[in-house]
Coordinates of C-alpha atoms in Angstrom, one line a residue:
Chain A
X1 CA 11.6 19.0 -13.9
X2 CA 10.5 20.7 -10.7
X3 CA 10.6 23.9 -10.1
X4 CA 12.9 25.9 -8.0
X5 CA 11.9 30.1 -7.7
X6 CA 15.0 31.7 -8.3
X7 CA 14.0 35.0 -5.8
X8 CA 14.0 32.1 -2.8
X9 CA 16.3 30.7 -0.4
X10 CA 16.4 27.1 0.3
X11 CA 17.7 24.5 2.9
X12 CA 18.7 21.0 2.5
X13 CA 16.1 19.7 4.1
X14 CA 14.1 21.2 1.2
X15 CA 12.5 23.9 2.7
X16 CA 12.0 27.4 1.0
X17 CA 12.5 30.6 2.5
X18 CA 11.0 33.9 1.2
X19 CA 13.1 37.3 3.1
X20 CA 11.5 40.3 3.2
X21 CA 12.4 43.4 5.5
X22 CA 10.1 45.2 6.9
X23 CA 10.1 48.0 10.2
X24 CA 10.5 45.0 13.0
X25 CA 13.6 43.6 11.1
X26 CA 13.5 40.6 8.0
X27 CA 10.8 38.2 8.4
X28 CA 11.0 35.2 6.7
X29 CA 8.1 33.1 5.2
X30 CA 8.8 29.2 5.5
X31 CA 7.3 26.2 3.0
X32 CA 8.3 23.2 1.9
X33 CA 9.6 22.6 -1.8
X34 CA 7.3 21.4 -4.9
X35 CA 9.9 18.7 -5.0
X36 CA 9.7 17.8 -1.3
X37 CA 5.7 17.8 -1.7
X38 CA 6.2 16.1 -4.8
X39 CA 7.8 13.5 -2.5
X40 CA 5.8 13.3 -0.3
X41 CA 2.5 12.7 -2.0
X42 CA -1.0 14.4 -1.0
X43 CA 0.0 16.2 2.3
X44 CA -3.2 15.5 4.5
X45 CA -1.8 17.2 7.5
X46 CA 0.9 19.6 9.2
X47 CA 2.0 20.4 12.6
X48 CA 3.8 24.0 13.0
X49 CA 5.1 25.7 15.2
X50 CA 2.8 28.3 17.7
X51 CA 2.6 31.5 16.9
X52 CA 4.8 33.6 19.2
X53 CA 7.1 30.2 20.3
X54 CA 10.9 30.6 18.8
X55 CA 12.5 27.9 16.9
X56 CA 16.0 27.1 16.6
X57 CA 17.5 26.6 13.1
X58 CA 18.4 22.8 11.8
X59 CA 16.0 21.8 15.1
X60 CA 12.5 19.6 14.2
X61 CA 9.5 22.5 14.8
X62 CA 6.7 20.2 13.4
X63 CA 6.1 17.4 10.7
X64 CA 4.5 17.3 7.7
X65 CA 2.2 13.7 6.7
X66 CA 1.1 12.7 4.1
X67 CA -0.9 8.8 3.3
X68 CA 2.7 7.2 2.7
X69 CA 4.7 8.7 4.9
X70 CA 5.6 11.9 7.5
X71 CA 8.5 14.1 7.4
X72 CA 9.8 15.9 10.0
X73 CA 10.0 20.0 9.6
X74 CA 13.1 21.6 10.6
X75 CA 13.6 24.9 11.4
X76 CA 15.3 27.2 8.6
X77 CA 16.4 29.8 10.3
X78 CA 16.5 31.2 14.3
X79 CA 13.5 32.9 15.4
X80 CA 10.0 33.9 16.7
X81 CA 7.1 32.7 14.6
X82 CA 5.2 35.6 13.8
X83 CA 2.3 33.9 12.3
X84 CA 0.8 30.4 10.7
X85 CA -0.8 29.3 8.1
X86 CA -4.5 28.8 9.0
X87 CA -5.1 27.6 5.4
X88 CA -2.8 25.4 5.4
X89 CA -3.8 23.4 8.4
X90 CA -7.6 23.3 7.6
X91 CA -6.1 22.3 3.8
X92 CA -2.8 20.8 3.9
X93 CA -3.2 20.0 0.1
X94 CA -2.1 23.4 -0.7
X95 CA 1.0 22.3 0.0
X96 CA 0.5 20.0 -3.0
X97 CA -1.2 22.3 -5.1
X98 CA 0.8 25.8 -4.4
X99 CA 4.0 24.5 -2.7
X100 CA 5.5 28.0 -3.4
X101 CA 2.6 30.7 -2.7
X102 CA -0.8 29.5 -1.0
X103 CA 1.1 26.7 0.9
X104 CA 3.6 28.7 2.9
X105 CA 3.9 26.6 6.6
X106 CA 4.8 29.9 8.9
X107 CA 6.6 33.1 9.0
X108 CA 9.7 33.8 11.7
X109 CA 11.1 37.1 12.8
X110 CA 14.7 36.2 11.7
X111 CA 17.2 36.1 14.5
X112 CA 19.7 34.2 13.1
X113 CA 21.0 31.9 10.3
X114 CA 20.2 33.9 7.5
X115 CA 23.9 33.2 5.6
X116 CA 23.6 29.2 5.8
X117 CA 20.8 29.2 3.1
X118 CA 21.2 28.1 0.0
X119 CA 20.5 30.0 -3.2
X120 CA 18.8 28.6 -6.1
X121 CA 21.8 26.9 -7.7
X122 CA 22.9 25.7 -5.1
X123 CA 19.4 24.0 -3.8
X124 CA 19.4 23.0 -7.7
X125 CA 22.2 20.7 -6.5
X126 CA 20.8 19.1 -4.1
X127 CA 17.8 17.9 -5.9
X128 CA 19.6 16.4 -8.5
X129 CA 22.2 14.5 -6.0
X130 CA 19.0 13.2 -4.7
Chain B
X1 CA 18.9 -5.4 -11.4
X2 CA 15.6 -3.4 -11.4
X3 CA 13.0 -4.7 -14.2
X4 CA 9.9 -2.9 -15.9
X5 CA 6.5 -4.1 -16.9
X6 CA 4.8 -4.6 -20.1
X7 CA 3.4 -1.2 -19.1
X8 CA 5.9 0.8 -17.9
X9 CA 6.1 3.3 -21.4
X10 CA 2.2 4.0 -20.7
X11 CA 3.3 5.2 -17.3
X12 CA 6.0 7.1 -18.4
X13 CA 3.4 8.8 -20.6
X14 CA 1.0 9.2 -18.0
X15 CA 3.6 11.1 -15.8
X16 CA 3.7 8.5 -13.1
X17 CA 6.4 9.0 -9.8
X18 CA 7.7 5.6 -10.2
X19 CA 9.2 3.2 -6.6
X20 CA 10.9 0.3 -6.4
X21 CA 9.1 -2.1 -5.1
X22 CA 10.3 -5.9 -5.4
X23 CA 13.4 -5.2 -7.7
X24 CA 10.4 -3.9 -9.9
X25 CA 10.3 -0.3 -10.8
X26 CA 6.6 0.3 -10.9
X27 CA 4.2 3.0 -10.7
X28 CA 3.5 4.9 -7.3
X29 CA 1.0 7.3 -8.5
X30 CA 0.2 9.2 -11.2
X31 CA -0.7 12.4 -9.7
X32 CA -2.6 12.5 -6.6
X33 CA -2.5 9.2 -4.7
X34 CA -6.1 10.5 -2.6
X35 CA -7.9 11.1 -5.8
X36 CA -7.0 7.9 -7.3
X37 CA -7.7 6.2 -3.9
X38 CA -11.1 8.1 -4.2
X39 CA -11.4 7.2 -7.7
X40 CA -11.1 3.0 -6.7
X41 CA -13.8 3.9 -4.0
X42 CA -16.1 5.8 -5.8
X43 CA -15.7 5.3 -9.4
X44 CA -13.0 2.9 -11.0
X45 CA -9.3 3.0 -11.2
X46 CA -6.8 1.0 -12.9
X47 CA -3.9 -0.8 -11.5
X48 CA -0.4 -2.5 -13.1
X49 CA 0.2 -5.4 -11.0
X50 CA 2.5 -7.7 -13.1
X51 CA 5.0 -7.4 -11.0
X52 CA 3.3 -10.3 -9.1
X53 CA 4.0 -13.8 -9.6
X54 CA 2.4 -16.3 -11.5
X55 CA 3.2 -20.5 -11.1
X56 CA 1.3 -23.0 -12.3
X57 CA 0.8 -26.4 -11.1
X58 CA 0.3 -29.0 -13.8
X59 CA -0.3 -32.9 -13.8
X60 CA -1.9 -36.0 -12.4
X61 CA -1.3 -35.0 -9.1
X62 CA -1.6 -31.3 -9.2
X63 CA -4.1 -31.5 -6.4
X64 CA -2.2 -33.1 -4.1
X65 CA 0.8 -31.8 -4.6
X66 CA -1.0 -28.3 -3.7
X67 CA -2.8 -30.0 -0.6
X68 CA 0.6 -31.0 0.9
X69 CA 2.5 -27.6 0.3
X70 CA -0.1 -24.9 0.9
X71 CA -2.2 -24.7 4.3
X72 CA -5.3 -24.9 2.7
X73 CA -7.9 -27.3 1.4
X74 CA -6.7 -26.7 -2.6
X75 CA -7.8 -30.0 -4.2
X76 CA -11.6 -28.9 -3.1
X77 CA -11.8 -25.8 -5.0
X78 CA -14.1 -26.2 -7.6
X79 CA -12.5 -25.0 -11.5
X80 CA -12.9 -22.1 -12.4
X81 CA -12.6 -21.1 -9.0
X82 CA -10.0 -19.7 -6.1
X83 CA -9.2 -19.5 -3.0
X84 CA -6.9 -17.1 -0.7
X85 CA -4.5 -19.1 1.5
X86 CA -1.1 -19.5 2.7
X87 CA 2.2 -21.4 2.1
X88 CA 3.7 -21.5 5.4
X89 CA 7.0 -23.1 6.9
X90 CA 7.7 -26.3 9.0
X91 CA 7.2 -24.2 12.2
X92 CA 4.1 -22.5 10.8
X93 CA 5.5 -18.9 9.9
X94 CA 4.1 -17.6 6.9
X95 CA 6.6 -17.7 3.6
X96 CA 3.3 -15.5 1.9
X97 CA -0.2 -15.5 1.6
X98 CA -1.3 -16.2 -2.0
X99 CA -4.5 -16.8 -4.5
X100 CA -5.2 -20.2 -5.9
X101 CA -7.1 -20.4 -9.0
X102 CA -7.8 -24.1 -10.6
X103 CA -7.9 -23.8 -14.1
X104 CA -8.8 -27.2 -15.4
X105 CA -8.8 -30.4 -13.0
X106 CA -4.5 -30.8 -13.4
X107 CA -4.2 -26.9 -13.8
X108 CA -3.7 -24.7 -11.3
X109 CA -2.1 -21.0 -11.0
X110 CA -0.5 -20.0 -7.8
X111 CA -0.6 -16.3 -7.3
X112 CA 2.2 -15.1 -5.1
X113 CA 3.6 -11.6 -3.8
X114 CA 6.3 -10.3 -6.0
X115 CA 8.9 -9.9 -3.0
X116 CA 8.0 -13.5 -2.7
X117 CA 7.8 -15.3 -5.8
X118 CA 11.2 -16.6 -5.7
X119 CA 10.7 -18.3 -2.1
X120 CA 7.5 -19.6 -3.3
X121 CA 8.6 -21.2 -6.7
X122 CA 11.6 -22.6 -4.8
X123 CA 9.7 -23.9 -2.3
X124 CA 6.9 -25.9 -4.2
X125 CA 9.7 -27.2 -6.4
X126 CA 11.1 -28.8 -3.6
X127 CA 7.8 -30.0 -1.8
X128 CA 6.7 -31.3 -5.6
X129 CA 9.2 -34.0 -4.9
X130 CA 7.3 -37.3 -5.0
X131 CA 4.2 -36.2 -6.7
X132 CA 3.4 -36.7 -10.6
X133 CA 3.3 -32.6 -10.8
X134 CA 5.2 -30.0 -12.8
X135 CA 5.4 -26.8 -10.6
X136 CA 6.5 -24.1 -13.8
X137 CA 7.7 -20.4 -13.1
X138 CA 5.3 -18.4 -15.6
X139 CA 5.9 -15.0 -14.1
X140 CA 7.5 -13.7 -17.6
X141 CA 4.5 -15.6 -19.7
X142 CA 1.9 -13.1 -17.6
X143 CA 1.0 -9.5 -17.2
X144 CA -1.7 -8.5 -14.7
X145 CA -3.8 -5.4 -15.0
X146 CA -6.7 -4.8 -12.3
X147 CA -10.2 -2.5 -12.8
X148 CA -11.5 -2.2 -9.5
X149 CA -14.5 -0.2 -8.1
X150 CA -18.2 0.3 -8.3
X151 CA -18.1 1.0 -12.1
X152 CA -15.4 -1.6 -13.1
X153 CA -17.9 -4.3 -14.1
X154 CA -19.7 -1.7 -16.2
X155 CA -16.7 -0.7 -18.0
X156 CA -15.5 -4.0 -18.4
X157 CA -18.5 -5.5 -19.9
X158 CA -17.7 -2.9 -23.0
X159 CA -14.6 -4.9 -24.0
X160 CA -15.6 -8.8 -22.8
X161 CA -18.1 -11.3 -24.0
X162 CA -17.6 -12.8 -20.8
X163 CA -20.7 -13.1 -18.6
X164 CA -19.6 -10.5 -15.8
X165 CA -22.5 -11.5 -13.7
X166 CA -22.1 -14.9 -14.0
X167 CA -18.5 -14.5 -12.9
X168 CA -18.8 -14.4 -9.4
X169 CA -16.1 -13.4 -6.4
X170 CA -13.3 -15.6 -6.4
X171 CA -13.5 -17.0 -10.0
X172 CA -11.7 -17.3 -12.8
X173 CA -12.5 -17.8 -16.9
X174 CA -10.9 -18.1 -20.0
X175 CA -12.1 -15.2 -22.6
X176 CA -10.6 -12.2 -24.1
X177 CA -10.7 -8.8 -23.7
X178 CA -10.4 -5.7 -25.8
X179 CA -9.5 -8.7 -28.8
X180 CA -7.1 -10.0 -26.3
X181 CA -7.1 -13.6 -25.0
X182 CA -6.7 -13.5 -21.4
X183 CA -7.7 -14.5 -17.9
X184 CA -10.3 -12.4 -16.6
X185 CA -10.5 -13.1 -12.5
X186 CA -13.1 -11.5 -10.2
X187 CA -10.3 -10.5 -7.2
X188 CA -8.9 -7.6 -6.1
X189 CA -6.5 -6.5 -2.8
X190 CA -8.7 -2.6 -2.5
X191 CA -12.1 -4.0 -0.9
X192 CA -14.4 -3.0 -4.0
X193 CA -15.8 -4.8 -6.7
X194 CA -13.2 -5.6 -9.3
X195 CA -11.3 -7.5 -12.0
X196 CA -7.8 -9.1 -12.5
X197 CA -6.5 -9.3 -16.4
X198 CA -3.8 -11.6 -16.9
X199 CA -2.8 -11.4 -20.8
X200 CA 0.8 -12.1 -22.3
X201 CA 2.6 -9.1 -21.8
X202 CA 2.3 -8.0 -25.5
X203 CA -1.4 -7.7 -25.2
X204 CA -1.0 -5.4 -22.3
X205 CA -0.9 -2.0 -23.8
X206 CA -3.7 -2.5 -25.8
X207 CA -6.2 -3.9 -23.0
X208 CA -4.7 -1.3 -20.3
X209 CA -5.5 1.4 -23.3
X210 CA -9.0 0.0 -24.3
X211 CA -9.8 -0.1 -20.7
X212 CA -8.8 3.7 -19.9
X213 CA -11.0 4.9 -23.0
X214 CA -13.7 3.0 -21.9
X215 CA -13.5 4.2 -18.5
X216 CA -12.5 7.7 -18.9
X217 CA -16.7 8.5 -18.9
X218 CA -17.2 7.0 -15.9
X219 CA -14.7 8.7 -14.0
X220 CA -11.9 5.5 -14.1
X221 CA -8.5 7.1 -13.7
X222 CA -4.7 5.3 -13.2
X223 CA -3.7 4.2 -10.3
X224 CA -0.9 3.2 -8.5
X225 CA 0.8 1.7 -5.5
X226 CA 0.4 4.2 -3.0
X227 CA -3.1 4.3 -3.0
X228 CA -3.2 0.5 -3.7
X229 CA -1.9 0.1 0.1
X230 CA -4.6 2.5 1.3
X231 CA -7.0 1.0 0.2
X232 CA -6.4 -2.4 1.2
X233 CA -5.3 -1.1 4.8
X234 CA -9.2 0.2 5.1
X235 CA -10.2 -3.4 3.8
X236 CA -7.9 -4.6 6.6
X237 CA -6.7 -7.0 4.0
X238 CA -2.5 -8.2 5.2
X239 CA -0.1 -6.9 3.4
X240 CA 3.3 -9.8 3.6
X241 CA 6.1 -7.5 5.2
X242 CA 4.0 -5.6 7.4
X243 CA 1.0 -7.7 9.0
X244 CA 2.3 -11.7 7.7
X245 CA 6.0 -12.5 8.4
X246 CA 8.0 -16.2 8.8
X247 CA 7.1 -14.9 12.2
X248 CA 3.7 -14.9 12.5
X249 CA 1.2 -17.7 12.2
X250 CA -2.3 -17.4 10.2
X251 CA -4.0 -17.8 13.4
X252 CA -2.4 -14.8 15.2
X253 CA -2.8 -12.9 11.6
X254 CA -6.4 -13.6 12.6
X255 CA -6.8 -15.7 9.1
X256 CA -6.9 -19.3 11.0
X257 CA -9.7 -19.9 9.2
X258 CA -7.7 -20.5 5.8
X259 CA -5.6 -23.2 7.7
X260 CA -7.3 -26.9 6.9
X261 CA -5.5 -29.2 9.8
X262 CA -7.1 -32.2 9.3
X263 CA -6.3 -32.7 5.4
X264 CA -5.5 -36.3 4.6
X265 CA -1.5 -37.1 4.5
X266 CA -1.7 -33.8 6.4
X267 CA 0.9 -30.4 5.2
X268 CA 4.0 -28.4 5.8
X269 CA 4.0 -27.0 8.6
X270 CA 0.8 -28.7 9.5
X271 CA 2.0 -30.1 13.4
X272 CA 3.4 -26.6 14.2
X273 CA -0.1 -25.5 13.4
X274 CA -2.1 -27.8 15.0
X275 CA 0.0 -26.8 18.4
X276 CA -0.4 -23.3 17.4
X277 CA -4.2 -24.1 17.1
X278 CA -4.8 -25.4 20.8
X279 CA -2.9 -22.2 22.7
X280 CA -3.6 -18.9 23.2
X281 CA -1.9 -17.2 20.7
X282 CA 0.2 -14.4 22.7
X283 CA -0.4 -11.3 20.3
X284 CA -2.9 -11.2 17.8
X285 CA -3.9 -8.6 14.7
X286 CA -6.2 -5.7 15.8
X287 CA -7.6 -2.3 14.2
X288 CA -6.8 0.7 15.9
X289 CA -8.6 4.0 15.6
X290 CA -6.2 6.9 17.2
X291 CA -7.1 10.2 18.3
X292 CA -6.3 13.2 16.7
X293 CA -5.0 13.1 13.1
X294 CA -1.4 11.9 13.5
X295 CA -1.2 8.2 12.2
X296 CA 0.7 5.7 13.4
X297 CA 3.5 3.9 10.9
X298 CA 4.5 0.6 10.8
X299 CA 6.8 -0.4 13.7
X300 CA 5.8 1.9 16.1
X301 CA 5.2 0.5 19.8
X302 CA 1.9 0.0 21.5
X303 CA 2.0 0.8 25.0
X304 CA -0.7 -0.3 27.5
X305 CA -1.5 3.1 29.5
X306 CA -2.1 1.5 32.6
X307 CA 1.3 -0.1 32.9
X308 CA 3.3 1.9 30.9
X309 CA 4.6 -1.1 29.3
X310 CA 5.2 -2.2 25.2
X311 CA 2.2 -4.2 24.8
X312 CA 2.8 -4.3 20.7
X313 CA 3.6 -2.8 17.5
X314 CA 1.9 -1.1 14.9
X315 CA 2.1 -2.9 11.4
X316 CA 0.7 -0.8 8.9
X317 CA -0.7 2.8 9.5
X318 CA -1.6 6.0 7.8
X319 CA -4.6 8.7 7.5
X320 CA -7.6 6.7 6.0
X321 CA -8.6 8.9 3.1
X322 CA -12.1 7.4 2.8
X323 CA -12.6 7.9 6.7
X324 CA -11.3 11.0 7.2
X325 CA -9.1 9.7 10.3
X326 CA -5.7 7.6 11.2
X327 CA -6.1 4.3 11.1
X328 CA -3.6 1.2 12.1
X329 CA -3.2 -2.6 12.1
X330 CA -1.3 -3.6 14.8
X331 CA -0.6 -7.0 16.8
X332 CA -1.2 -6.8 20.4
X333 CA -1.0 -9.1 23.8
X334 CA -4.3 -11.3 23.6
X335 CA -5.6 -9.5 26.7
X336 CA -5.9 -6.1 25.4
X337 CA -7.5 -7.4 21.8
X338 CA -11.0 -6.7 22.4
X339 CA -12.7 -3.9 21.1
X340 CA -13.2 -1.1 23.0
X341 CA -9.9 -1.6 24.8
X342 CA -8.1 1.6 25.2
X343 CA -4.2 1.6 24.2
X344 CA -1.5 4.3 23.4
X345 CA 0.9 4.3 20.8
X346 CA 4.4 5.9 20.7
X347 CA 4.2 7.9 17.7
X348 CA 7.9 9.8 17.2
X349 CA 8.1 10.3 20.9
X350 CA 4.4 11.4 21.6
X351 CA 1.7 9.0 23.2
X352 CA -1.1 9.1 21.6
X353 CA -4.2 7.4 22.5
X354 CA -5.9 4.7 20.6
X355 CA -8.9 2.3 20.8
X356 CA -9.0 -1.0 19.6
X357 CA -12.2 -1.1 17.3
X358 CA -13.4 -4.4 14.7
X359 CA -11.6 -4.9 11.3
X360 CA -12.4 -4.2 8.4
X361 CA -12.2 -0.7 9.0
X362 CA -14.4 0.2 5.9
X363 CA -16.7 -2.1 4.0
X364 CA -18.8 -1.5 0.4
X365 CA -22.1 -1.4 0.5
X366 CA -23.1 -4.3 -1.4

């Protein structure tokens, strides 16, 4: 059974989202599930967003590839991305090996779609529709 | 109706991610698919293959029969031994590429793809017609485990009498392994050293076991599909569904050389062929080397950058993990086929640019 962090939000597209509010407003911390990477296979290579570009929620931002296949990456949420991963582009297994810590994708000054993401349960239920 | 091998409870133990592949539901890796990739390059690894097709060829005329419905000079391979060739239709395209091991002089066993079996079984019944040949489906009679890498020979020879050196590429012997009676080939679809293991399907556990304990030392781990495709897309080696089609020929497959047009009593297919033969063949099967590290996938468009225009398609593609870099198979005009040639391919929108280079794209050091 995979696992699904209860403290994190999710999107259908089976991305996780970690919220946390700090002076500049929330900023939100993007990856991609343990399931989704468990779909994938060995992630050998990501394409984010730039730093300091703004993405548009439910719109692609970059793709994710791994030797079977590539994904695209939609955007969670509305927003500027803040920062990247470096790690995670020099090592894109992390997001294999630490889906939910060392291979977070990007972090994005929220702007906007906050209330569409789906809690624990309810990302629960789309895994197991899948 | 999806069916399981002889295997399939030792995957489930393993923890395998299982596909469907072929109405079979068989492993696609059991952890990671680089390592076990890595594993067939470096060390061993050890594959479940019985989804594929066995048929055997029996009688009198077992030869000839073979000769008339395959594209290939069958009734000259020695026994003991095989050959890779092709059944192909009246107008030449390719129904699927198989392996063709004589067993005894009237014996033979056809080796097809497991999304092809049933074509292939149909279609040798119905080309047996007239020769003093039995054409039998045995692909419930056989499961097929393969060792393949550097150290496969090493750990085989723990659990064989067999004389592994004696058994050279492309042959085929009678003996048993682990206890177990079984065919023990020296073929392989990952371009290392390796073994095939056909046993009856109750003898599988125990030879896919013996073999994994033997192994474990020298670094031989499970391995499954996913990494099975990698590595025979370094090896260049076709895969049917992505490089060979009803619509492609061996020759612009670039595997010509398997075709024998001047059997006596001639072939199927043989007059499309021999036109085929004598023209230029308007796109043909090259290896691309992209740069950057997006790969292209199968069915992506080649574009000539000059012109702008679709100058082909990719067949197979994805980020070598022995090379470090994308690689692709992909069939393109004639003109632009040489190596060296500069090409773009569309990948999701994005032109990316590509030069032809020489297949294989890897090759063992012998």
């Amino acid at each position: 059974m995979t696992t699904i962090p209860a403290d994190l939000k999710y999107t259908k597209d089976h991305e996780w989202v970690r919220v946390e509010s700090g002076p500049d407003g929330d900023i939100a911390t993007v990856g991609i599930t343990q399931f989704a990477a468990e779909a994938l296979g060995d992630v050998v290579y990501v394409d984010l967003p730039e730093a300091g570009s703004t993405i548009t929620s439910g719109e692609t931002c970059g793709e994710v590839e791994s030797t079977k296949s590539v994904s695209d990456l939609y955007a969670p949420l509305t927003g500027e991305v803040t920062e990247v991963n470096a790690a995670v582009v020099d090592d894109p297994s992390l997001v294999n090996a630490e889906s939910f810590e060392g291979g977070w994708l990007f972090r994005v000054r929220v702007a906007d779609g906050l209330d569409d993401l789906l809690d624990a349960d309810g990302y629960r239920a789309v895994v197991e529709s899948a | 109706m999806t069916r399981q091998t002889a295997l399939s409870g030792i995957h489930e133990s393993l923890g395998a991610s299982f596909t469907d592949f072929a109405g079979w539901r068989m492993p696609l890796r059991y952890g990671s698919e680089l390592a076990e990739h890595h594993a067939v390059r470096n060390a061993a690894g050890l594959f479940d293959l019985s989804h594929m097709g066995e048929i055997e060829v029996v009688g009198p005329q077992a030869a000839a029969l073979l000769d008339h419905a395959l594209v290939g000079d069958i009734s000259a391979i020695a026994v003991t031994k095989a050959k890779y060739t092709m059944i192909c239709q009246e107008d030449g395209g390719i129904l699927d590429d198989l392996i063709v091991y004589r067993l005894e002089d009237d014996r033979y066993m056809v080796v097809a793809n497991a999304s092809n079996a049933e074509t292939v079984l149909t279609a040798l019944q119905e080309r047996a017609d007239g020769f003093d040949a039995e054409v039998q489906d045995r692909r419930d009679d056989w499961a097929l485990v393969a060792i393949q890498g550097p150290e496969a020979s090493a750990i085989l020879s723990e659990l064989t009498d067999a004389d592994l050196p004696a058994l050279k590429y492309y042959a085929i012997l009678e003996t048993t392994v682990a206890g177990r009676p079984a065919r023990l080939a020296r073929t392989g679809y990952t371009g290392e050293d390796g073994f095939e293991i056909f046993s009856d399907p109750a003898d599988a556990p125990a030879i896919w076991e013996a073999l994994s304990t033997a192994g474990a030392e020298r670094g031989l781990i499970p391995a499954g599909l996913a990494c099975r495709d990698s590595l025979r897309l370094e090896a260049a080696m076709p895969l049917y569904g992505n490089e060979l089609s009803t619509a492609t020929t061996p020759y612009a497959a670039g595997l010509g050389r398997v075709v024998k047009l001047d059997k006596p009593g001639g072939f199927v297919g043989r007059d499309a062929l021999a036109a085929v033969s004598e023209q230029p063949i308007a796109r043909v099967r090259v290896g691309l080397r992209p740069e950057g590290r997006r790969a292209p996938r199968h069915g992506y468009p080649v574009v000539d950058p000059a012109s702008g225009e679709t100058v082909g398609e990719v067949t197979s593609g994805a980020p070598s993990p022995t090379l470090g870099y994308p690689i692709a198979m992909a069939y393109v005009d004639q003109a632009l086929a040489e190596p060296g040639t500069r090409l773009d391919v569309d990948v999701r929108g994005t032109r990316v640019p590509a030069e032809v280079v020489a297949l294989p794209f890897y090759k063992r050091s012998r």
